[in-house]
Every structure is written in C-alpha cells, then in structure tokens.
Tab-separated table of C-alpha atoms and ligand atoms in Angstrom:
chain	number	residue	atom	x	y	z
A	1	MET	CA	3.391	-20.624	13.289
A	2	LYS	CA	2.546	-17.926	15.824
A	3	ILE	CA	3.293	-14.621	14.151
A	4	GLY	CA	3.208	-11.073	15.537
A	5	ILE	CA	2.481	-8.483	12.823
A	6	VAL	CA	3.348	-4.861	13.591
A	7	LEU	CA	1.765	-2.294	11.270
A	8	TYR	CA	0.210	1.120	10.776
A	9	PRO	CA	-3.529	0.529	11.075
A	10	THR	CA	-4.586	3.291	8.661
A	11	PHE	CA	-5.570	3.443	4.962
A	12	GLY	CA	-1.896	3.497	3.806
A	13	GLY	CA	-0.740	0.695	1.513
A	14	SER	CA	1.671	-0.789	4.058
A	15	GLY	CA	-1.126	-1.267	6.600
A	16	ILE	CA	-3.405	-2.806	3.986
A	17	VAL	CA	-0.718	-5.248	2.822
A	18	ALA	CA	0.117	-6.238	6.420
A	19	THR	CA	-3.550	-6.755	7.307
A	20	GLU	CA	-4.335	-8.802	4.196
A	21	LEU	CA	-1.191	-10.869	4.741
A	22	GLY	CA	-2.215	-11.645	8.326
A	23	LYS	CA	-5.768	-12.550	7.278
A	24	ALA	CA	-4.527	-14.863	4.533
A	25	LEU	CA	-1.980	-16.536	6.859
A	26	SER	CA	-4.683	-17.106	9.460
A	27	ARG	CA	-6.809	-18.870	6.851
A	28	LYS	CA	-3.884	-21.247	6.324
A	29	GLY	CA	-3.911	-22.099	10.036
A	30	HIS	CA	-1.216	-19.726	11.354
A	31	GLU	CA	-1.969	-17.813	14.552
A	32	ILE	CA	-1.745	-14.082	13.867
A	33	HIS	CA	-1.314	-11.335	16.460
A	34	PHE	CA	-1.726	-7.799	15.114
A	35	ILE	CA	0.065	-5.256	17.296
A	36	THR	CA	-0.647	-1.568	16.734
A	37	TYR	CA	-2.342	1.496	18.199
A	38	SER	CA	-5.851	0.992	16.806
A	39	GLN	CA	-7.885	-1.668	15.065
A	40	PRO	CA	-6.547	-1.975	11.442
A	41	VAL	CA	-9.144	-0.497	9.064
A	42	LYS	CA	-9.219	-3.555	6.811
A	43	LEU	CA	-9.339	-6.129	9.599
A	44	GLY	CA	-13.119	-6.402	9.833
A	45	VAL	CA	-14.632	-8.718	12.370
A	46	LEU	CA	-12.106	-10.683	14.317
A	47	ARG	CA	-11.945	-14.253	13.094
A	48	GLU	CA	-10.436	-17.546	14.113
A	49	ASN	CA	-6.647	-17.444	14.621
A	50	ILE	CA	-6.561	-13.623	14.674
A	51	PHE	CA	-5.805	-11.556	17.753
A	52	TYR	CA	-5.417	-7.837	18.196
A	53	HIS	CA	-3.207	-6.217	20.836
A	54	GLU	CA	-3.616	-2.482	21.245
A	55	VAL	CA	-0.620	-0.311	22.024
A	56	SER	CA	-2.121	2.405	24.170
A	57	THR	CA	-0.121	5.427	25.123
A	58	SER	CA	-1.123	7.623	28.005
A	59	ASP	CA	-0.410	11.319	28.328
A	60	TYR	CA	2.024	12.293	31.021
A	61	PRO	CA	2.512	16.018	31.745
A	62	LEU	CA	6.297	15.752	31.449
A	63	PHE	CA	6.145	14.446	27.889
A	64	GLU	CA	5.693	16.966	25.136
A	65	TYR	CA	5.715	13.980	22.744
A	66	THR	CA	4.378	10.596	23.806
A	67	PRO	CA	7.183	8.009	23.368
A	68	TYR	CA	5.236	5.549	21.171
A	69	GLU	CA	8.288	3.488	20.291
A	70	GLN	CA	8.953	2.591	23.930
A	71	VAL	CA	5.348	1.661	24.602
A	72	LEU	CA	5.334	-0.471	21.455
A	73	THR	CA	8.586	-2.162	22.529
A	74	SER	CA	7.125	-3.067	25.927
A	75	LYS	CA	3.994	-4.378	24.233
A	76	LEU	CA	6.091	-6.537	21.906
A	77	VAL	CA	7.993	-8.010	24.853
A	78	ASP	CA	4.720	-8.735	26.620
A	79	VAL	CA	2.945	-10.315	23.634
A	80	VAL	CA	5.951	-12.414	22.524
A	81	LYS	CA	6.338	-13.779	26.052
A	82	PHE	CA	2.743	-14.479	26.924
A	83	GLU	CA	1.460	-15.571	23.527
A	84	LYS	CA	4.668	-17.562	22.902
A	85	LEU	CA	5.180	-16.087	19.431
A	86	ASP	CA	7.631	-17.679	17.000
A	87	LEU	CA	8.524	-14.481	15.156
A	88	LEU	CA	7.706	-10.825	14.564
A	89	HIS	CA	7.025	-9.365	11.130
A	90	VAL	CA	7.201	-5.571	11.153
A	91	HIS	CA	5.859	-3.469	8.288
A	92	TYR	CA	7.494	-0.066	7.756
A	93	ALA	CA	10.944	0.584	9.163
A	94	ILE	CA	10.103	3.555	11.383
A	95	PRO	CA	9.713	2.991	14.295
A	96	HIS	CA	8.668	-0.645	13.974
A	97	ALA	CA	12.049	-2.162	13.101
A	98	SER	CA	13.920	-0.371	15.883
A	99	ALA	CA	11.192	-1.269	18.411
A	100	ALA	CA	11.421	-4.918	17.323
A	101	TYR	CA	15.214	-4.857	17.700
A	102	MET	CA	14.942	-3.433	21.226
A	103	ALA	CA	12.263	-6.002	22.169
A	104	GLN	CA	14.494	-8.770	20.793
A	105	GLN	CA	17.389	-7.610	22.986
A	106	ILE	CA	15.216	-7.393	26.108
A	107	LEU	CA	13.801	-10.861	25.479
A	108	LYS	CA	17.306	-12.258	24.972
A	109	THR	CA	18.162	-11.288	28.560
A	110	GLN	CA	15.196	-13.437	29.614
A	111	GLY	CA	16.339	-16.453	27.609
A	112	ILE	CA	13.873	-15.946	24.730
A	113	ASN	CA	15.120	-15.836	21.119
A	114	ILE	CA	12.728	-14.201	18.690
A	115	PRO	CA	13.636	-13.348	15.101
A	116	PHE	CA	12.105	-10.327	13.384
A	117	ILE	CA	11.501	-9.662	9.714
A	118	THR	CA	11.329	-6.104	8.416
A	119	THR	CA	9.357	-5.305	5.280
A	120	LEU	CA	10.224	-1.988	3.651
A	121	HIS	CA	7.275	-0.363	1.912
A	122	GLY	CA	8.616	2.781	0.285
A	123	THR	CA	8.010	6.038	2.045
A	124	ASP	CA	9.934	4.688	5.056
A	125	ILE	CA	12.954	4.704	2.710
A	126	THR	CA	12.332	7.241	-0.057
A	127	LEU	CA	10.711	10.067	1.937
A	128	VAL	CA	10.974	9.730	5.693
A	129	GLY	CA	13.952	7.410	5.850
A	130	LYS	CA	16.477	9.534	4.034
A	131	ASP	CA	15.789	12.436	6.391
A	132	PRO	CA	19.050	12.769	8.378
A	133	SER	CA	17.098	12.747	11.628
A	134	PHE	CA	16.080	9.119	10.988
A	135	GLU	CA	18.945	7.772	8.875
A	136	PRO	CA	21.206	6.203	11.571
A	137	VAL	CA	18.280	4.401	13.215
A	138	ILE	CA	16.972	3.097	9.885
A	139	THR	CA	20.392	1.890	8.751
A	140	PHE	CA	20.969	0.149	12.093
A	141	SER	CA	17.585	-1.517	12.280
A	142	ILE	CA	17.704	-2.744	8.681
A	143	ASN	CA	21.178	-4.201	9.231
A	144	HIS	CA	20.072	-5.854	12.480
A	145	SER	CA	16.808	-7.338	11.223
A	146	ASN	CA	16.993	-11.122	10.882
A	147	ILE	CA	15.503	-10.865	7.394
A	148	VAL	CA	14.654	-7.780	5.304
A	149	THR	CA	12.206	-7.703	2.430
A	150	ALA	CA	11.269	-4.926	0.002
A	151	VAL	CA	8.055	-4.739	-2.020
A	152	SER	CA	9.787	-4.151	-5.379
A	153	GLU	CA	13.174	-4.460	-7.077
A	154	ASN	CA	13.179	-0.690	-7.374
A	155	LEU	CA	12.733	-0.202	-3.634
A	156	LYS	CA	15.562	-2.653	-2.973
A	157	LYS	CA	17.790	-0.604	-5.309
A	158	ASP	CA	16.781	2.697	-3.637
A	159	THR	CA	17.450	1.254	-0.180
A	160	ILE	CA	20.931	0.106	-1.173
A	161	ASN	CA	21.652	3.504	-2.794
A	162	LEU	CA	20.401	5.592	0.121
A	163	PHE	CA	21.712	3.620	3.114
A	164	ASN	CA	24.825	1.733	4.055
A	165	ILE	CA	23.182	-1.687	3.899
A	166	LYS	CA	25.086	-4.810	4.871
A	167	LYS	CA	22.081	-7.098	4.917
A	168	GLU	CA	20.727	-9.049	1.941
A	169	ILE	CA	17.309	-7.701	0.895
A	170	ASP	CA	14.767	-10.188	-0.486
A	171	VAL	CA	12.153	-8.816	-2.870
A	172	ILE	CA	8.643	-10.061	-2.163
A	173	PRO	CA	6.173	-8.020	-4.190
A	174	ASN	CA	2.805	-6.940	-2.879
A	175	PHE	CA	-0.105	-9.182	-3.720
A	176	ILE	CA	-3.809	-9.211	-4.346
A	177	CYS	CA	-6.587	-11.573	-3.447
A	178	LEU	CA	-8.162	-11.820	-6.912
A	179	GLU	CA	-11.384	-13.393	-5.640
A	180	ASP	CA	-12.044	-10.279	-3.528
A	181	TYR	CA	-11.875	-8.065	-6.621
A	182	ARG	CA	-13.998	-10.230	-8.882
A	183	GLN	CA	-16.469	-8.167	-10.914
A	184	THR	CA	-19.796	-7.716	-9.203
A	185	ASN	CA	-22.945	-6.062	-10.434
A	186	ASN	CA	-22.446	-2.418	-9.552
A	187	GLN	CA	-25.187	-0.804	-11.586
A	188	LYS	CA	-26.334	1.276	-8.606
A	189	TYR	CA	-22.840	2.700	-8.179
A	190	LYS	CA	-22.503	3.321	-11.910
A	191	THR	CA	-25.780	5.271	-12.015
A	192	ARG	CA	-24.731	7.336	-9.023
A	193	ILE	CA	-21.388	8.340	-10.638
A	194	ALA	CA	-22.116	8.331	-14.372
A	195	LYS	CA	-25.837	8.315	-14.996
A	196	ASN	CA	-25.440	9.056	-18.703
A	197	ASN	CA	-22.948	6.251	-19.138
A	198	GLU	CA	-19.947	8.582	-19.248
A	199	LYS	CA	-16.432	7.077	-19.089
A	200	VAL	CA	-15.232	6.806	-15.493
A	201	ILE	CA	-11.628	7.641	-14.588
A	202	THR	CA	-10.493	6.885	-11.062
A	203	HIS	CA	-7.608	7.774	-8.766
A	204	ILE	CA	-7.079	6.413	-5.249
A	205	SER	CA	-4.477	7.701	-2.803
A	206	ASN	CA	-3.791	9.414	0.489
A	207	PHE	CA	-3.736	12.822	-1.262
A	208	ARG	CA	-0.146	13.658	-0.479
A	209	LYS	CA	2.057	15.786	-2.733
A	210	VAL	CA	3.971	12.753	-4.020
A	211	LYS	CA	0.752	11.519	-5.690
A	212	ARG	CA	0.582	14.594	-8.007
A	213	ILE	CA	-3.224	14.675	-8.131
A	214	GLN	CA	-2.966	17.956	-10.057
A	215	ASP	CA	-1.798	15.835	-13.037
A	216	VAL	CA	-4.876	13.620	-12.707
A	217	ILE	CA	-7.118	16.692	-12.781
A	218	ARG	CA	-5.255	18.440	-15.635
A	219	ALA	CA	-5.208	15.261	-17.742
A	220	PHE	CA	-8.891	14.738	-16.972
A	221	LYS	CA	-9.698	18.278	-18.166
A	222	ILE	CA	-8.254	17.406	-21.623
A	223	ILE	CA	-10.082	14.055	-21.680
A	224	ASN	CA	-13.340	15.675	-20.588
A	225	ASP	CA	-13.076	18.288	-23.356
A	226	SER	CA	-12.999	15.427	-25.831
A	227	ILE	CA	-15.382	12.740	-24.469
A	228	PRO	CA	-18.201	12.612	-21.886
A	229	SER	CA	-16.445	11.510	-18.711
A	230	LYS	CA	-16.411	11.601	-14.909
A	231	LEU	CA	-13.478	11.661	-12.519
A	232	VAL	CA	-13.671	9.792	-9.213
A	233	LEU	CA	-11.150	10.684	-6.526
A	234	VAL	CA	-10.991	8.263	-3.593
A	235	GLY	CA	-9.052	9.026	-0.413
A	236	ASP	CA	-8.239	12.011	1.695
A	237	GLY	CA	-5.201	13.979	2.792
A	238	PRO	CA	-3.352	17.292	2.750
A	239	GLU	CA	-3.794	18.034	-0.980
A	240	ARG	CA	-7.565	17.638	-1.079
A	241	VAL	CA	-8.647	21.255	-0.618
A	242	LYS	CA	-6.124	22.435	-3.223
A	243	MET	CA	-7.417	19.845	-5.660
A	244	GLU	CA	-11.031	20.889	-5.086
A	245	ARG	CA	-9.946	24.431	-5.936
A	246	LEU	CA	-8.132	23.309	-9.080
A	247	GLY	CA	-11.268	21.528	-10.267
A	248	ARG	CA	-13.245	24.753	-9.820
A	249	GLU	CA	-10.588	26.871	-11.595
A	250	LEU	CA	-10.642	24.521	-14.585
A	251	ASN	CA	-14.425	24.603	-14.541
A	252	ILE	CA	-14.819	20.834	-14.300
A	253	SER	CA	-15.846	20.392	-10.676
A	254	ASN	CA	-19.320	19.179	-11.711
A	255	HIS	CA	-17.554	16.213	-13.345
A	256	ILE	CA	-15.416	15.346	-10.309
A	257	ASN	CA	-16.566	13.198	-7.378
A	258	PHE	CA	-14.491	13.333	-4.196
A	259	LEU	CA	-15.531	10.188	-2.327
A	260	GLY	CA	-13.167	10.407	0.669
A	261	ASN	CA	-11.680	7.287	2.283
A	262	LEU	CA	-13.487	4.060	1.404
A	263	LYS	CA	-13.106	0.812	3.329
A	264	SER	CA	-13.510	-1.105	0.106
A	265	THR	CA	-12.358	0.117	-3.314
A	266	ARG	CA	-13.578	-2.727	-5.480
A	267	GLU	CA	-17.077	-1.286	-6.053
A	268	VAL	CA	-15.714	1.928	-7.527
A	269	LEU	CA	-12.944	0.149	-9.468
A	270	ASN	CA	-15.461	-2.208	-10.992
A	271	ILE	CA	-17.304	0.712	-12.605
A	272	SER	CA	-14.069	2.408	-13.742
A	273	ASP	CA	-12.787	2.536	-17.307
A	274	LEU	CA	-9.307	3.800	-16.421
A	275	PHE	CA	-7.154	4.273	-13.335
A	276	MET	CA	-4.589	7.076	-12.987
A	277	LEU	CA	-1.510	7.102	-10.749
A	278	PRO	CA	0.856	9.950	-11.771
A	279	SER	CA	3.092	9.751	-8.648
A	280	SER	CA	6.534	11.291	-8.584
A	281	SER	CA	7.690	8.362	-6.448
A	282	GLU	CA	5.947	5.034	-5.848
A	283	SER	CA	7.707	1.948	-4.532
A	284	PHE	CA	4.977	-0.386	-5.766
A	285	GLY	CA	1.528	1.177	-6.296
A	286	LEU	CA	-0.920	-1.140	-4.551
A	287	ALA	CA	-3.903	0.913	-5.758
A	288	ALA	CA	-2.794	0.315	-9.362
A	289	LEU	CA	-2.662	-3.434	-8.682
A	290	GLU	CA	-6.215	-3.280	-7.281
A	291	ALA	CA	-7.281	-1.574	-10.528
A	292	LEU	CA	-5.582	-4.222	-12.696
A	293	ALA	CA	-7.306	-6.929	-10.632
A	294	CYS	CA	-10.642	-5.381	-11.670
A	295	GLY	CA	-9.539	-5.356	-15.315
A	296	VAL	CA	-8.992	-1.588	-15.330
A	297	PRO	CA	-6.058	-0.287	-17.456
A	298	VAL	CA	-3.636	2.059	-15.680
A	299	ILE	CA	-2.236	5.427	-16.784
A	300	ALA	CA	0.773	6.116	-14.578
A	301	THR	CA	4.352	7.364	-14.413
A	302	ASN	CA	7.456	5.378	-15.274
A	303	LYS	CA	8.765	5.859	-11.711
A	304	GLY	CA	9.716	3.529	-8.875
A	305	GLY	CA	8.172	0.089	-8.903
A	306	ILE	CA	5.255	0.948	-11.214
A	307	PRO	CA	6.949	-0.498	-14.356
A	308	GLU	CA	7.286	-3.813	-12.494
A	309	LEU	CA	3.495	-3.870	-12.324
A	310	VAL	CA	2.069	-2.099	-15.371
A	311	GLU	CA	3.183	-3.179	-18.858
A	312	HIS	CA	3.599	-0.093	-21.033
A	313	GLY	CA	1.359	-0.382	-24.113
A	314	LYS	CA	-0.339	-3.548	-22.822
A	315	SER	CA	-2.076	-3.112	-19.445
A	316	GLY	CA	-1.632	0.668	-19.447
A	317	PHE	CA	0.744	3.450	-20.348
A	318	LEU	CA	3.647	5.025	-18.461
A	319	SER	CA	4.646	8.678	-18.894
A	320	ASP	CA	7.339	10.933	-17.469
A	321	VAL	CA	6.465	12.619	-14.164
A	322	GLY	CA	4.368	15.746	-14.773
A	323	ASP	CA	3.603	15.008	-18.438
A	324	PHE	CA	-0.177	15.163	-18.055
A	325	LYS	CA	-0.618	15.854	-21.794
A	326	ASP	CA	0.968	12.525	-22.652
A	327	MET	CA	-1.213	10.889	-19.976
A	328	SER	CA	-4.370	12.372	-21.519
A	329	ASN	CA	-3.302	11.271	-25.045
A	330	ASN	CA	-2.731	7.747	-23.768
A	331	ALA	CA	-6.057	7.751	-21.933
A	332	LEU	CA	-7.908	8.893	-25.063
A	333	HIS	CA	-6.094	6.283	-27.158
A	334	ILE	CA	-7.598	3.600	-24.913
A	335	LEU	CA	-11.016	5.141	-24.312
A	336	ASN	CA	-11.744	6.109	-27.921
A	337	ASN	CA	-11.573	2.596	-29.301
A	338	GLU	CA	-13.592	-0.194	-27.726
A	339	LYS	CA	-11.465	-2.966	-29.250
A	340	VAL	CA	-8.260	-1.390	-27.895
A	341	HIS	CA	-9.925	-0.836	-24.514
A	342	ASN	CA	-10.949	-4.499	-24.307
A	343	GLU	CA	-7.415	-5.649	-25.138
A	344	PHE	CA	-6.006	-3.468	-22.362
A	345	LYS	CA	-8.621	-4.789	-19.928
A	346	LEU	CA	-7.624	-8.395	-20.667
A	347	HIS	CA	-3.943	-7.554	-20.209
A	348	ALA	CA	-4.764	-5.794	-16.948
A	349	LEU	CA	-6.340	-8.963	-15.588
A	350	SER	CA	-3.476	-11.164	-16.718
A	351	ASP	CA	-0.874	-8.774	-15.232
A	352	ALA	CA	-2.740	-8.825	-11.900
A	353	LYS	CA	-2.553	-12.634	-11.841
A	354	LYS	CA	1.253	-12.430	-11.462
A	355	PHE	CA	0.621	-10.938	-8.008
A	356	ASP	CA	-1.988	-13.460	-6.883
A	357	ILE	CA	-1.807	-13.918	-3.117
A	358	HIS	CA	-1.647	-17.690	-3.549
A	359	GLN	CA	1.744	-17.285	-5.235
A	360	ILE	CA	3.163	-14.689	-2.845
A	361	LEU	CA	2.073	-16.193	0.494
A	362	PRO	CA	4.456	-19.194	0.319
A	363	LEU	CA	7.364	-16.770	-0.188
A	364	TYR	CA	6.596	-15.204	3.199
A	365	GLU	CA	6.085	-18.610	4.819
A	366	ASN	CA	9.527	-19.668	3.530
A	367	ILE	CA	11.308	-16.667	5.002
A	368	TYR	CA	9.447	-17.132	8.296
A	369	ALA	CA	10.674	-20.734	8.467
A	370	LYS	CA	14.196	-19.611	7.526
A	371	SER	CA	14.243	-16.921	10.237
A	372	ILE	CA	13.184	-19.402	12.919
A	373	GLU	CA	15.699	-21.987	11.744
A	374	ASN	CA	18.545	-19.469	11.799
A	375	SER	CA	17.692	-18.136	15.244
A	376	ILE	CA	17.745	-21.527	17.005
B	1	GMT	O1	1.428	5.532	-0.838
B	1	GMT	C1	1.561	5.976	0.283
B	1	GMT	O2	1.885	7.113	0.500
B	1	GMT	C2	1.332	5.068	1.475
B	1	GMT	C3	2.520	4.182	1.635
B	1	GMT	C4	2.529	3.449	2.943
B	1	GMT	O3	3.551	3.529	3.552
B	1	GMT	O4	1.584	2.780	3.339
B	1	GMT	O5	2.552	3.279	0.541
B	1	GMT	C5	3.777	2.660	0.253
B	1	GMT	O6	3.599	1.258	0.504
B	1	GMT	C6	2.635	0.621	-0.335
B	1	GMT	C7	2.495	-0.831	0.100
B	1	GMT	O7	3.697	-1.532	-0.029
B	1	GMT	C8	3.068	0.748	-1.813
B	1	GMT	O8	2.115	0.128	-2.646
B	1	GMT	C9	3.188	2.243	-2.167
B	1	GMT	O9	3.688	2.339	-3.489
B	1	GMT	C10	4.143	2.938	-1.208
B	1	GMT	N1	4.082	4.380	-1.449
B	1	GMT	C11	5.105	5.075	-1.971
B	1	GMT	O10	6.171	4.578	-2.264
B	1	GMT	C12	4.859	6.535	-2.186
C-alpha cells in the first residue's frame, strides 16, 4: 500500500510511534510518505520505501499566526495526487485530523477518494482536546474520520466521555520493536552514571507538569537516604529548571543526572534498575514500555492506560497520583532484594512481549485494508 503518515516530528510519544510504525511498514514492502514540518527525530537515514515531504510555512506580514493547518492541507492534496497514495494515517487529532478531512473533501471534487485514519494519542484528547476552543473541531474530525483508533482502552473511554462521539473507536495499543531494545554491553555508560555501582533509577519524559517529576525527585530522596543510588532524568521541557532547583533544595543534586533529550533511550534504560513514571494523566506511557522491553521494572501511577501495561506487583507497582512515599516504599521493596528484583525484571520482559511490533503491525494493516475497501 502507499500510505501517507502525518505526525509531529518531535520527541513526543505520538511522533515516535508514528515514525516507528512507518519504518516497520516500509520493511514489509509498503511505500511510506511522512508528511510534517521537519524531519522526524527518529527517522534516521532515509531508506528504501520511505519518503519525506516537508510542510514549509512562510511568514507573511499580514499573518500574526502562520496558518499551518492550511499549508498542511494543501501539502496533503499535493502528495496524495502526485504520489497516488491509497490512504492517510494521521497521528494526533489537532490539527492533523481536520486537515486530512479538508484534503479529502478537496480531492473528492477532483474525482479522488482517499480514506483517512485518525489515531488518538492522549494529550490531543485529555489536555488540549477538551479545551472549548478546540472541542467542536475535534468532535467533528473524529466523527468524520474513516477509521479512528486509540492507543489504550482508557483513552477510548476518555474520548467517549469527553466528546459526543458517533464513530466506533478501535483500540490498537502502542508497540515496541523488542530487537531494538535488546540488552547491549553498556559498561561505559554505567561507569559514567554510577561508577560505584549504585542503583540507577530513571525517568524519561518531556518535562511537562502532567509528568509530576517532583514525585520522582521526592521519592528518589527517600530511596537515596536508604541505599546508594543515582537518578537519571532524560528529556527536556518547561519543568526542568524547577526540578533542578528541587534537587538542590533537597541536597541531592550530586546524585541526579539531567541528560536532556536523547535520540536513543535504550543505552540508559539498559543500565537502569528501575523506571519511574508518576504522571497524573497518561494515555499509554510509551517510555514505560521501553523500560519493560529492557527488563526494567516500573514504578508508576494507577492512572490512564498505565495499568494496561504494567502489572501491579509483577512488572512494577502502581500508586495513587502524588503518593511519592508509597512509590519509594515500592522501589525499595524491589531494590533491596536481588531475588525479588530478578523476578520483576523477568515479568517486565514478558509484559513487554505483549506489545511486540510483530503482533501490532497486522492490526494496522487490517484497518488500512478495511478503510480502502469501504471507500471504493
Ligand atoms: O507524553 C506526552 O506528553 C507526549 C504525548 C504525545 O502526544 O506525543 O504522548 C502521548 O502519546 C504517547 C504515544 O501514544 C503515549 O505513550 C503517552 O502516554 C501520551 N501522553 C499522555 O497521555 C500524557
């Protein structure tokens, strides 16, 4: 099939999922056209069957805000027509689903029928989407997508609760390419982070409020008072400076490494003993899945889609939002006993296998085929 994938090209989970999906589909022989405003960070060198179409906006003195959605729509019309695409798969409702709808209508007037699939990722629904300034557009574009998917049962439920949805939503969970996360020898990394063989606790996110990194740091303070340990914080975003300050206030900043955004997380995950994700809202938690794929147990909250991923008491522990004391108790329970730790590690790996890309990819291929069939 010839598939156009519309995505955010940044470090966010939705962009990573869309990029990895496109790469995996291309390996199966599909022709993939990524359409976005800059080269997706995880795309790497362009390979066979992969094409990249840049949506470039130009400044015009009349515009206080550049109308990205219109430029994207025109680009979609152009690429569908000239590359003879079979379908569009848009990741993140705003503004990708409404742009795809508009492109579909324009193409219809030219005798071209193109179905589009919208995948909801979470913040497009739970944070941005429910903002009244977006709500009518989101509701409309979900209801007018040919097929809608959500990355967890919980996100499907939230979408139905928050919007007036008339369309069936299929749940296709996020996935992981297990081979990419296979353990490698990372001794150099380990020495750099924990030269005295301290326990390594890791968190990865875009450092927004919803991630509650203060709970990671407060839980780590309790852990660090009890066992030699290091905290690794990967990512960047609005909360970073505040979190650096909190580390200093708690007098533990010499045990915290802020690594910034990393193109690949597997090196750091492979030297980690625990992963923490104390989000107040999380539709899926791709970073937690990456940790499980490296055999790293997860300490997280019982919110959103996380319980669909992490088995409480088996591959990790789930606490109420904000209960960093419970999180630190759970972390110490795992870290203080090697036998327990090893059991959790094994469970982590077996939980990750449920999200193996080889099982999830055919689900997308089926809905692609269905969307084409229904649009003929
Ligand atoms: O986590 C973020 O803030 C980034 C966000 C995004 O839109 O890229 O991630 C969302 O989509 C990911 C991929 O499906 C999910 O794994 C994340 O759980 C979800 N984030 C939230 O729901 C907060």
